[in-house]
GROMACS .gro file of C-alpha atoms in nm:
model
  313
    1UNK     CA    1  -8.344  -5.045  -1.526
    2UNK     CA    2  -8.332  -4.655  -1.610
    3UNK     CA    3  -7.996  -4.588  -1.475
    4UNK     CA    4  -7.849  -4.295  -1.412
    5UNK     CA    5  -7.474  -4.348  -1.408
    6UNK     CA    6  -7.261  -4.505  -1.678
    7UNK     CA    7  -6.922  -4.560  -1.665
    8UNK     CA    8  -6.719  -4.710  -1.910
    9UNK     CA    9  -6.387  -4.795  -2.088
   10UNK     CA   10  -6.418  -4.764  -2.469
   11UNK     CA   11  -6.115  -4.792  -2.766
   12UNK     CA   12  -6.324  -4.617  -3.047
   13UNK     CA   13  -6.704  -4.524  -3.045
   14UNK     CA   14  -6.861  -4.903  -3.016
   15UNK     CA   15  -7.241  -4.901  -3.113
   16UNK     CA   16  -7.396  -5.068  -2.854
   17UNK     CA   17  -7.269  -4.866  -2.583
   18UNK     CA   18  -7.258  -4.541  -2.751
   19UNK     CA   19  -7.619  -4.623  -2.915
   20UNK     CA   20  -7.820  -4.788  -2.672
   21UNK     CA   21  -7.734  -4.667  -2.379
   22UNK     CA   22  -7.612  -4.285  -2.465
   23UNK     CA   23  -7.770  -4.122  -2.843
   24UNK     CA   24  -8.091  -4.353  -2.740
   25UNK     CA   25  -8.128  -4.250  -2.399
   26UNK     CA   26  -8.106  -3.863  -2.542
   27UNK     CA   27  -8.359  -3.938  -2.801
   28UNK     CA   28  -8.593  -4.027  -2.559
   29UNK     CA   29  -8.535  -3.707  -2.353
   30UNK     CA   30  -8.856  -3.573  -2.175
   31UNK     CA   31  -8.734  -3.208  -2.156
   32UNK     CA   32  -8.465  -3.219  -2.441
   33UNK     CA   33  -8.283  -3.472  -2.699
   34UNK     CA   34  -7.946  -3.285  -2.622
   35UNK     CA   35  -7.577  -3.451  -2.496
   36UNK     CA   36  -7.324  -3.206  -2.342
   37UNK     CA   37  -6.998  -3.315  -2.364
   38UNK     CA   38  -6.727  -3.199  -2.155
   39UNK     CA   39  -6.335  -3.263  -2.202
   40UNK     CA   40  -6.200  -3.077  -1.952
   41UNK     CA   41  -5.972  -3.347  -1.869
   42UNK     CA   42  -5.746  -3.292  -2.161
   43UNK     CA   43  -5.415  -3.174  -2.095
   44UNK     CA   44  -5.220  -2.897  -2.187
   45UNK     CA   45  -4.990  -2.982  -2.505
   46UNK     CA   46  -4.733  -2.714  -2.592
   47UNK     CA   47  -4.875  -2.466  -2.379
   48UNK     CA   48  -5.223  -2.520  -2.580
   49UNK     CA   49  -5.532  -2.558  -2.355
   50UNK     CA   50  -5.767  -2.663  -2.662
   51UNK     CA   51  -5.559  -2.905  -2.866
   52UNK     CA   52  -5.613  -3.175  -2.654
   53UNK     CA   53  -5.995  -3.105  -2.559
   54UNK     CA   54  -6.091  -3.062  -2.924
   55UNK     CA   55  -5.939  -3.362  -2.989
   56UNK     CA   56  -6.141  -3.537  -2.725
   57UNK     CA   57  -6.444  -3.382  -2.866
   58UNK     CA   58  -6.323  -3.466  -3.205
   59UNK     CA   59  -6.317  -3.847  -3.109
   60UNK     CA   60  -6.766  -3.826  -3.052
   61UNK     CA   61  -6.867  -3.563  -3.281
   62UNK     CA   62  -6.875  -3.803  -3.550
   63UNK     CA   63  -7.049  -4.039  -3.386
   64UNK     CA   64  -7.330  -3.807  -3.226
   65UNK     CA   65  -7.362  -3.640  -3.565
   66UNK     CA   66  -7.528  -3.920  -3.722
   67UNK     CA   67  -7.803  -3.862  -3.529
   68UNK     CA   68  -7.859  -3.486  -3.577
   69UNK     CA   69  -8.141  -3.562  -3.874
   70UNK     CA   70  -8.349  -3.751  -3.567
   71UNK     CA   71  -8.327  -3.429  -3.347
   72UNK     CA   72  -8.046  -3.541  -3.108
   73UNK     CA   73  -7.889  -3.191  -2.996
   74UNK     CA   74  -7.480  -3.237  -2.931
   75UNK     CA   75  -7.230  -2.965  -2.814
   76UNK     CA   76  -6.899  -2.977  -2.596
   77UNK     CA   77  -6.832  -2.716  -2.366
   78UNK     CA   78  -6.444  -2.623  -2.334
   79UNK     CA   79  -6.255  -2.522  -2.030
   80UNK     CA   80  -6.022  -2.211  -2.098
   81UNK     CA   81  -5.823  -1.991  -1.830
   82UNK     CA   82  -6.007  -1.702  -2.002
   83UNK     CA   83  -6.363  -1.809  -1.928
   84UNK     CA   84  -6.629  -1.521  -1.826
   85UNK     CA   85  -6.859  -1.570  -1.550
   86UNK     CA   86  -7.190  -1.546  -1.774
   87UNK     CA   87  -6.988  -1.865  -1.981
   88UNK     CA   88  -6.992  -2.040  -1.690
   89UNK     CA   89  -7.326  -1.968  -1.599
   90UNK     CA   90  -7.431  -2.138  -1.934
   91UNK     CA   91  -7.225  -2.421  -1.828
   92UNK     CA   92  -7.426  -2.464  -1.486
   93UNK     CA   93  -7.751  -2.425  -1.742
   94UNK     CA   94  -7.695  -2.736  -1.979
   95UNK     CA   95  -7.518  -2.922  -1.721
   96UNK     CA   96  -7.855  -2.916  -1.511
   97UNK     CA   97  -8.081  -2.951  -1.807
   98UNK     CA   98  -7.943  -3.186  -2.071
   99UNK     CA   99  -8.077  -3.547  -2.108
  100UNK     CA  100  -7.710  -3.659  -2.138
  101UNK     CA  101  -7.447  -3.534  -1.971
  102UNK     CA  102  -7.060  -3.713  -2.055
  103UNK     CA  103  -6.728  -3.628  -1.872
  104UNK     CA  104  -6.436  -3.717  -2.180
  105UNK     CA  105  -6.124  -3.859  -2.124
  106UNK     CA  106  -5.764  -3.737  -2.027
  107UNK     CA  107  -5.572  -3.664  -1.696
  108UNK     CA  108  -5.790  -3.732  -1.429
  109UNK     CA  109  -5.660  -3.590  -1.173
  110UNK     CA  110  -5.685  -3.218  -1.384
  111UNK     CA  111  -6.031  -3.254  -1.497
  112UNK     CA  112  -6.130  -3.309  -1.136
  113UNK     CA  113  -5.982  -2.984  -1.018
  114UNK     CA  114  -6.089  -2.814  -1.331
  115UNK     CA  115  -6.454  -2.910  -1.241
  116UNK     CA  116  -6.459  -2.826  -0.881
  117UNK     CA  117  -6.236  -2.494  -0.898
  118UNK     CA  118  -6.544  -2.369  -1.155
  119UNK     CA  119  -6.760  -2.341  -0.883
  120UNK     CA  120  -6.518  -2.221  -0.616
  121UNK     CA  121  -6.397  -1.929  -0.878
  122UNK     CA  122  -6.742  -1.821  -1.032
  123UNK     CA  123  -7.004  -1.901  -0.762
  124UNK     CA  124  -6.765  -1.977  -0.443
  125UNK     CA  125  -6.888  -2.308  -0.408
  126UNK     CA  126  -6.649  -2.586  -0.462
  127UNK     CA  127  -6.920  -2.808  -0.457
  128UNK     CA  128  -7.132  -2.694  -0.684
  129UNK     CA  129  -7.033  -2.882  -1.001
  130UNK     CA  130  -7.089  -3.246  -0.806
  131UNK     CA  131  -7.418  -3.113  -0.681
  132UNK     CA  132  -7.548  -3.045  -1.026
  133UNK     CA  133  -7.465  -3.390  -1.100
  134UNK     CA  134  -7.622  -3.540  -0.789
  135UNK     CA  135  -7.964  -3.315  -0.840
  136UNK     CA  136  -7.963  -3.462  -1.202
  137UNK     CA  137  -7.959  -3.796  -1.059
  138UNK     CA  138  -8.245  -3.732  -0.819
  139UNK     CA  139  -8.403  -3.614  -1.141
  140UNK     CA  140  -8.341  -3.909  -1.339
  141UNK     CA  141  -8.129  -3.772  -1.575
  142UNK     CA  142  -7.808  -3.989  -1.708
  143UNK     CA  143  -7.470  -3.848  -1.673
  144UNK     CA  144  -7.187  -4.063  -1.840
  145UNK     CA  145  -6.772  -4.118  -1.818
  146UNK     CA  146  -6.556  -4.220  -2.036
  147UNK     CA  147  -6.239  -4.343  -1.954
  148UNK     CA  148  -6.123  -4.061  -1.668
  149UNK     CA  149  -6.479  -3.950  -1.666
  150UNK     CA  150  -6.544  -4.252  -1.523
  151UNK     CA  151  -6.260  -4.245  -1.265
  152UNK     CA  152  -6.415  -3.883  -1.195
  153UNK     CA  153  -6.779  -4.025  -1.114
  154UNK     CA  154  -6.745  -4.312  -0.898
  155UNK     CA  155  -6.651  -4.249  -0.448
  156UNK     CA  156  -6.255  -4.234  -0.570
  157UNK     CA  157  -6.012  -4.183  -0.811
  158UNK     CA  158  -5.840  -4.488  -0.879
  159UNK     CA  159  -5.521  -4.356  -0.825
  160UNK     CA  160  -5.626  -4.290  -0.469
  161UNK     CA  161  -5.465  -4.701  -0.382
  162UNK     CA  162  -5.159  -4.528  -0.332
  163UNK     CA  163  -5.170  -4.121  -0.335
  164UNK     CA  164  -5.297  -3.983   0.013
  165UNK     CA  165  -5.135  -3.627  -0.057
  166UNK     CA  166  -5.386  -3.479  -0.292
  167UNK     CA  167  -5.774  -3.482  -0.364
  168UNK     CA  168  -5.854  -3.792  -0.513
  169UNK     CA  169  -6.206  -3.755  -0.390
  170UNK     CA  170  -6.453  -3.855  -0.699
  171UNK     CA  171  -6.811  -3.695  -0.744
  172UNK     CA  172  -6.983  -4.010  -0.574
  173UNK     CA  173  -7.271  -4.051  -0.909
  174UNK     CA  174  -7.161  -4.458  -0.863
  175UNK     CA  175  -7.177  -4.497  -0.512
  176UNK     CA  176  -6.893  -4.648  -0.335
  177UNK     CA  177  -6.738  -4.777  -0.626
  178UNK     CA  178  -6.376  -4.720  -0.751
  179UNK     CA  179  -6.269  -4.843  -1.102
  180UNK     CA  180  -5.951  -4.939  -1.330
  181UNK     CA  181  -6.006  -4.770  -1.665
  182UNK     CA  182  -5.875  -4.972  -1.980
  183UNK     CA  183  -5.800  -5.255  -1.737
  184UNK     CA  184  -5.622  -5.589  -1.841
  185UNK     CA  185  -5.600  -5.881  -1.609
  186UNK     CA  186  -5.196  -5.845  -1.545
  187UNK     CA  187  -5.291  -5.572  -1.363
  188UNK     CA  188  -5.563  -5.725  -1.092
  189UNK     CA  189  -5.336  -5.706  -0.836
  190UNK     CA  190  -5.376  -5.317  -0.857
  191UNK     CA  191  -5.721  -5.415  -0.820
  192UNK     CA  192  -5.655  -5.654  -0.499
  193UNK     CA  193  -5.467  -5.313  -0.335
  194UNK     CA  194  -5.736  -5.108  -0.410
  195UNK     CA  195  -6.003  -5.301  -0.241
  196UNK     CA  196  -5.756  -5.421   0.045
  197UNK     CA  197  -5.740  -5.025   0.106
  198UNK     CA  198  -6.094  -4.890   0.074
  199UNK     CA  199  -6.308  -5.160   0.232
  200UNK     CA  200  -6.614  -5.016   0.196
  201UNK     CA  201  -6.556  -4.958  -0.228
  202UNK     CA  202  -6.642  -5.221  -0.455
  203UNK     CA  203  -6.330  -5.227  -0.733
  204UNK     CA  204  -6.391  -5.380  -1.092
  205UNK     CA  205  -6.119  -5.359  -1.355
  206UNK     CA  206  -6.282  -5.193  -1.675
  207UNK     CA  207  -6.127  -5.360  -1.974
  208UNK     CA  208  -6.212  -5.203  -2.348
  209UNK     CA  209  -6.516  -5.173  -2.431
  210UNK     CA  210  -6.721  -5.265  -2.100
  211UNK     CA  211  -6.905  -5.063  -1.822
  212UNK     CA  212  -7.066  -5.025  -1.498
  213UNK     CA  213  -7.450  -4.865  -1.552
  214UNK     CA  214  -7.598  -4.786  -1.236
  215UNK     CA  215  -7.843  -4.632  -1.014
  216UNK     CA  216  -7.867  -4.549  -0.627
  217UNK     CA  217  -8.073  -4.440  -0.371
  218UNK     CA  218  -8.211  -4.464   0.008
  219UNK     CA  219  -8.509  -4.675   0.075
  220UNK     CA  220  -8.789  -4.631   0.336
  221UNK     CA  221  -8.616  -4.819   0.567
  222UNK     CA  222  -8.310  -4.562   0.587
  223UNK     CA  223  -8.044  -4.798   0.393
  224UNK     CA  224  -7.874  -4.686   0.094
  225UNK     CA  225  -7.911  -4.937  -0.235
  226UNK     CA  226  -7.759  -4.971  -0.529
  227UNK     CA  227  -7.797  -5.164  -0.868
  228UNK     CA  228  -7.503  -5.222  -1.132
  229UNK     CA  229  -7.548  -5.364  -1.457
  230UNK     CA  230  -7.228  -5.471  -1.632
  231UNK     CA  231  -7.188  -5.418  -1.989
  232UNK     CA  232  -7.000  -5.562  -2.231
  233UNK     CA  233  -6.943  -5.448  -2.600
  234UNK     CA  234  -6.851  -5.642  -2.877
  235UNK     CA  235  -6.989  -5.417  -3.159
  236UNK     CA  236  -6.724  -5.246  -3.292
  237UNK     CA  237  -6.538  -5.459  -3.535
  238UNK     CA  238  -6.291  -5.232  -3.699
  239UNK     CA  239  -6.021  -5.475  -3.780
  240UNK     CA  240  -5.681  -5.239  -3.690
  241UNK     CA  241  -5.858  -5.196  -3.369
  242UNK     CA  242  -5.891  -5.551  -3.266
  243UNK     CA  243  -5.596  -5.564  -3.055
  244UNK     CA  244  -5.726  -5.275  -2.828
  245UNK     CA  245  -6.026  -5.438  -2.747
  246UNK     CA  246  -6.063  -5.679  -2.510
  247UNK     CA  247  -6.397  -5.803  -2.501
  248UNK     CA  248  -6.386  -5.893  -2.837
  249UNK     CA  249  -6.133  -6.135  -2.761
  250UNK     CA  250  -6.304  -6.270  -2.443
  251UNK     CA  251  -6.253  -6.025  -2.127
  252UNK     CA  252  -6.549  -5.957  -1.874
  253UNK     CA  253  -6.514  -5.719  -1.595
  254UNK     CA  254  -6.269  -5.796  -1.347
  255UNK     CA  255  -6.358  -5.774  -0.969
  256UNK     CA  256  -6.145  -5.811  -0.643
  257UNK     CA  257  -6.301  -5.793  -0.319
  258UNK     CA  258  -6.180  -5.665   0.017
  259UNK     CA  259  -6.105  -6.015   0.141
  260UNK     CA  260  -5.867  -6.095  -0.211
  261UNK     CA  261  -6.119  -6.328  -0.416
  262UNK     CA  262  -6.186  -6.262  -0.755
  263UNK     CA  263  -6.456  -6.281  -0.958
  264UNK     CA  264  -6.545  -6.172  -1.341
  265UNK     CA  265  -6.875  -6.041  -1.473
  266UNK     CA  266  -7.049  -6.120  -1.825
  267UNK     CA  267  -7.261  -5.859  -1.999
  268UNK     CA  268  -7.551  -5.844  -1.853
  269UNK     CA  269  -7.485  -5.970  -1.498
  270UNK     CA  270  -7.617  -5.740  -1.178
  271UNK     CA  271  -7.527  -5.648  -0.855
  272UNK     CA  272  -7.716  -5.536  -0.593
  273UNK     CA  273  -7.596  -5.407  -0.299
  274UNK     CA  274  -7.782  -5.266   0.081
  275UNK     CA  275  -7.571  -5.046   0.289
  276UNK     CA  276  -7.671  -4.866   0.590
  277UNK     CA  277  -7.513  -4.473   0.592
  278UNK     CA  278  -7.199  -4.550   0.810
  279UNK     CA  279  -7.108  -4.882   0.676
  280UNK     CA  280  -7.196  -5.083   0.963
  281UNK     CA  281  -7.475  -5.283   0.761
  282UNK     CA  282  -7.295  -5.404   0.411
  283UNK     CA  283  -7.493  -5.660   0.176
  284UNK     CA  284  -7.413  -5.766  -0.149
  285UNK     CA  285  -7.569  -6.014  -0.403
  286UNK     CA  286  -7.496  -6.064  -0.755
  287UNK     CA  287  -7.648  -6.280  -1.077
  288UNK     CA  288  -7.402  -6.547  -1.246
  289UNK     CA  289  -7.577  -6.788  -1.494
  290UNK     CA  290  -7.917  -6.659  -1.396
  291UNK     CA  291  -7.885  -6.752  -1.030
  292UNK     CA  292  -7.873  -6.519  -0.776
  293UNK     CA  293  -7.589  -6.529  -0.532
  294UNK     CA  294  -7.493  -6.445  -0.185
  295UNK     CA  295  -7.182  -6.153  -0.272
  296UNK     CA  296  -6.979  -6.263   0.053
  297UNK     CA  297  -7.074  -6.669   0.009
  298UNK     CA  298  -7.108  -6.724  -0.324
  299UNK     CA  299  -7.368  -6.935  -0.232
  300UNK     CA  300  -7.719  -6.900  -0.381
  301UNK     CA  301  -7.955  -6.677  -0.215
  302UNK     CA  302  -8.279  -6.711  -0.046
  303UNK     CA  303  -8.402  -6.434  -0.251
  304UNK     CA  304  -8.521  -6.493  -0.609
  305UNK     CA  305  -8.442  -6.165  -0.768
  306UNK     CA  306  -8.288  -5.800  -0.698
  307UNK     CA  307  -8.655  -5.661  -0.659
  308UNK     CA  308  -8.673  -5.875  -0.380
  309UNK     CA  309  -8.396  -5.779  -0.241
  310UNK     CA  310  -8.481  -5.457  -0.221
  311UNK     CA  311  -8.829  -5.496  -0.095
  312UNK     CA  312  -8.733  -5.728   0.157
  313UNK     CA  313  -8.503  -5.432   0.298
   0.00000   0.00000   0.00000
């Protein structure tokens, strides 16, 4: 699958996530080999806007730079309150354009509002930033993100279980999805209130280092699909950070659906899910052991494989 979305919840820059799935998928760029990094979502610290974002930025460069002699093209843009118009017209530019595109870590809730109030201030379209995204996924471009970035791309923010009072409203790129960033299994029971809330969201607990990548669309028929690979990353083996990563000592990706079960994926599982535009039509199946099951029975399916599924529908 070329997917378009990846989500994920990473410690430290683990190779097989950060490799295969982001500097590779740049390399292989049709139009460019180039990543754009954004870390808008890093905080204020003393009154500094930058501290914070460079150190975000700080936390890939050395990573991405490793790559540089192959041709791979790396750059973050910053968000400042002194920004000019034709900065943020670059920003528009590259965020169309680039192979790669990765929302960085942080607050959230700020990066959110920093991305949509660019468009509202420069271009008076508070939109605009989430429609850039969307056209690169109708273009087949990836766009990636980490930690909050990831919160940022899927329907919701997380925090959304319990906070009705402010705009929690994600950018949508993983399609009814919500997820728990840096998630440990004490806390599934956030995931359990999640899911009880937004019925229509599938809600998977991201623990260190593990992901969602994904890709969406409508078929002829009218009904929306979607396919999610789950990732898992055992690469990194930096001793001192063996505590802070989970999958290294055995965690999948946890799930809780609307009706309270619970379920936990393995690298390289799928899901596959058919959904008509209002929600009235809601099918699910997933792979466990390399059977495919029924999502609401658990039960093994009639159809063989998700390319069935989704020609059958």
């Amino acid at each position: 699958m070329r997917g378009t979305s990846l989500v994920y919840s990473s410690h430290n820059r683990s190779p097989y996530l950060h490799d295969h799935f982001i500097a590779q998928r740049a390399l292989r760029g049709r139009e460019n080999k180039r990543i754009l990094f954004l870390p808008m979502s890093g905080m204020l610290r003393n009154g500094d806007e930058m501290e914070r974002q460079d150190y975000e930025w700080g936390t890939f460069k050395w990573f991405f730079r490793q790559y540089e002699r192959y041709g791979l093209e790396c750059f973050p843009f910053f968000y400042t309150s002194g920004l000019r118009h034709e900065d943020v017209q670059k920003l528009w530019y590259w965020l169309a354009t680039s192979e790669v595109v990765i929302l960085g870590g942080g607050h959230s809730q700020l990066g959110l509002s920093r991305y949509k109030e660019l468009g509202a201030k420069f271009d008076g379209e508070w939109g605009k930033f989430g429609r850039i995204l969307h056209e690169r996924r109708e273009r087949g471009l990836l766009t990636c993100g980490f930690s909050a970035g990831a919160d940022q791309l899927c329907e919701w923010l997380f925090r959304k279980r319990w906070d009705d009072h402010s705009d929690t409203s994600g950018f949508g790129l993983v399609r009814n999805t919500m997820v728990s960033m840096h998630h440990e299994p004490s806390r599934n029971d956030e995931l359990a209130e999640a899911a009880h809330k937004m019925r229509h969201n599938m809600v998977f607990g991201l623990p260190n280092d593990s992901g969602l990548y994904s890709d969406h669309g409508v078929l002829s028929s009218g009904l929306h699909w979607q396919v999610i690979e789950f990732v898992i990353d055992g690469s990194w083996d930096l001793p001192s950070d063996g505590w802070h990563i989970k999958t290294r000592h055995g965690a999948k990706i946890d799930h809780v659906s609307a009706d309270g079960w619970h379920w936990s994926f393995s690298g390289g599982d799928y899901m596959v899910r058919i959904q008509s535009g209002d929600g009235s039509f809601n099918q699910a199946w997933m792979t466990s052991g390399g059977r495919l099951l029924h999502y609401w029975t658990r039960e093994p399916s009639r159809y063989h494989s998700i390319e069935e599924v989704l020609a059958s529908h």
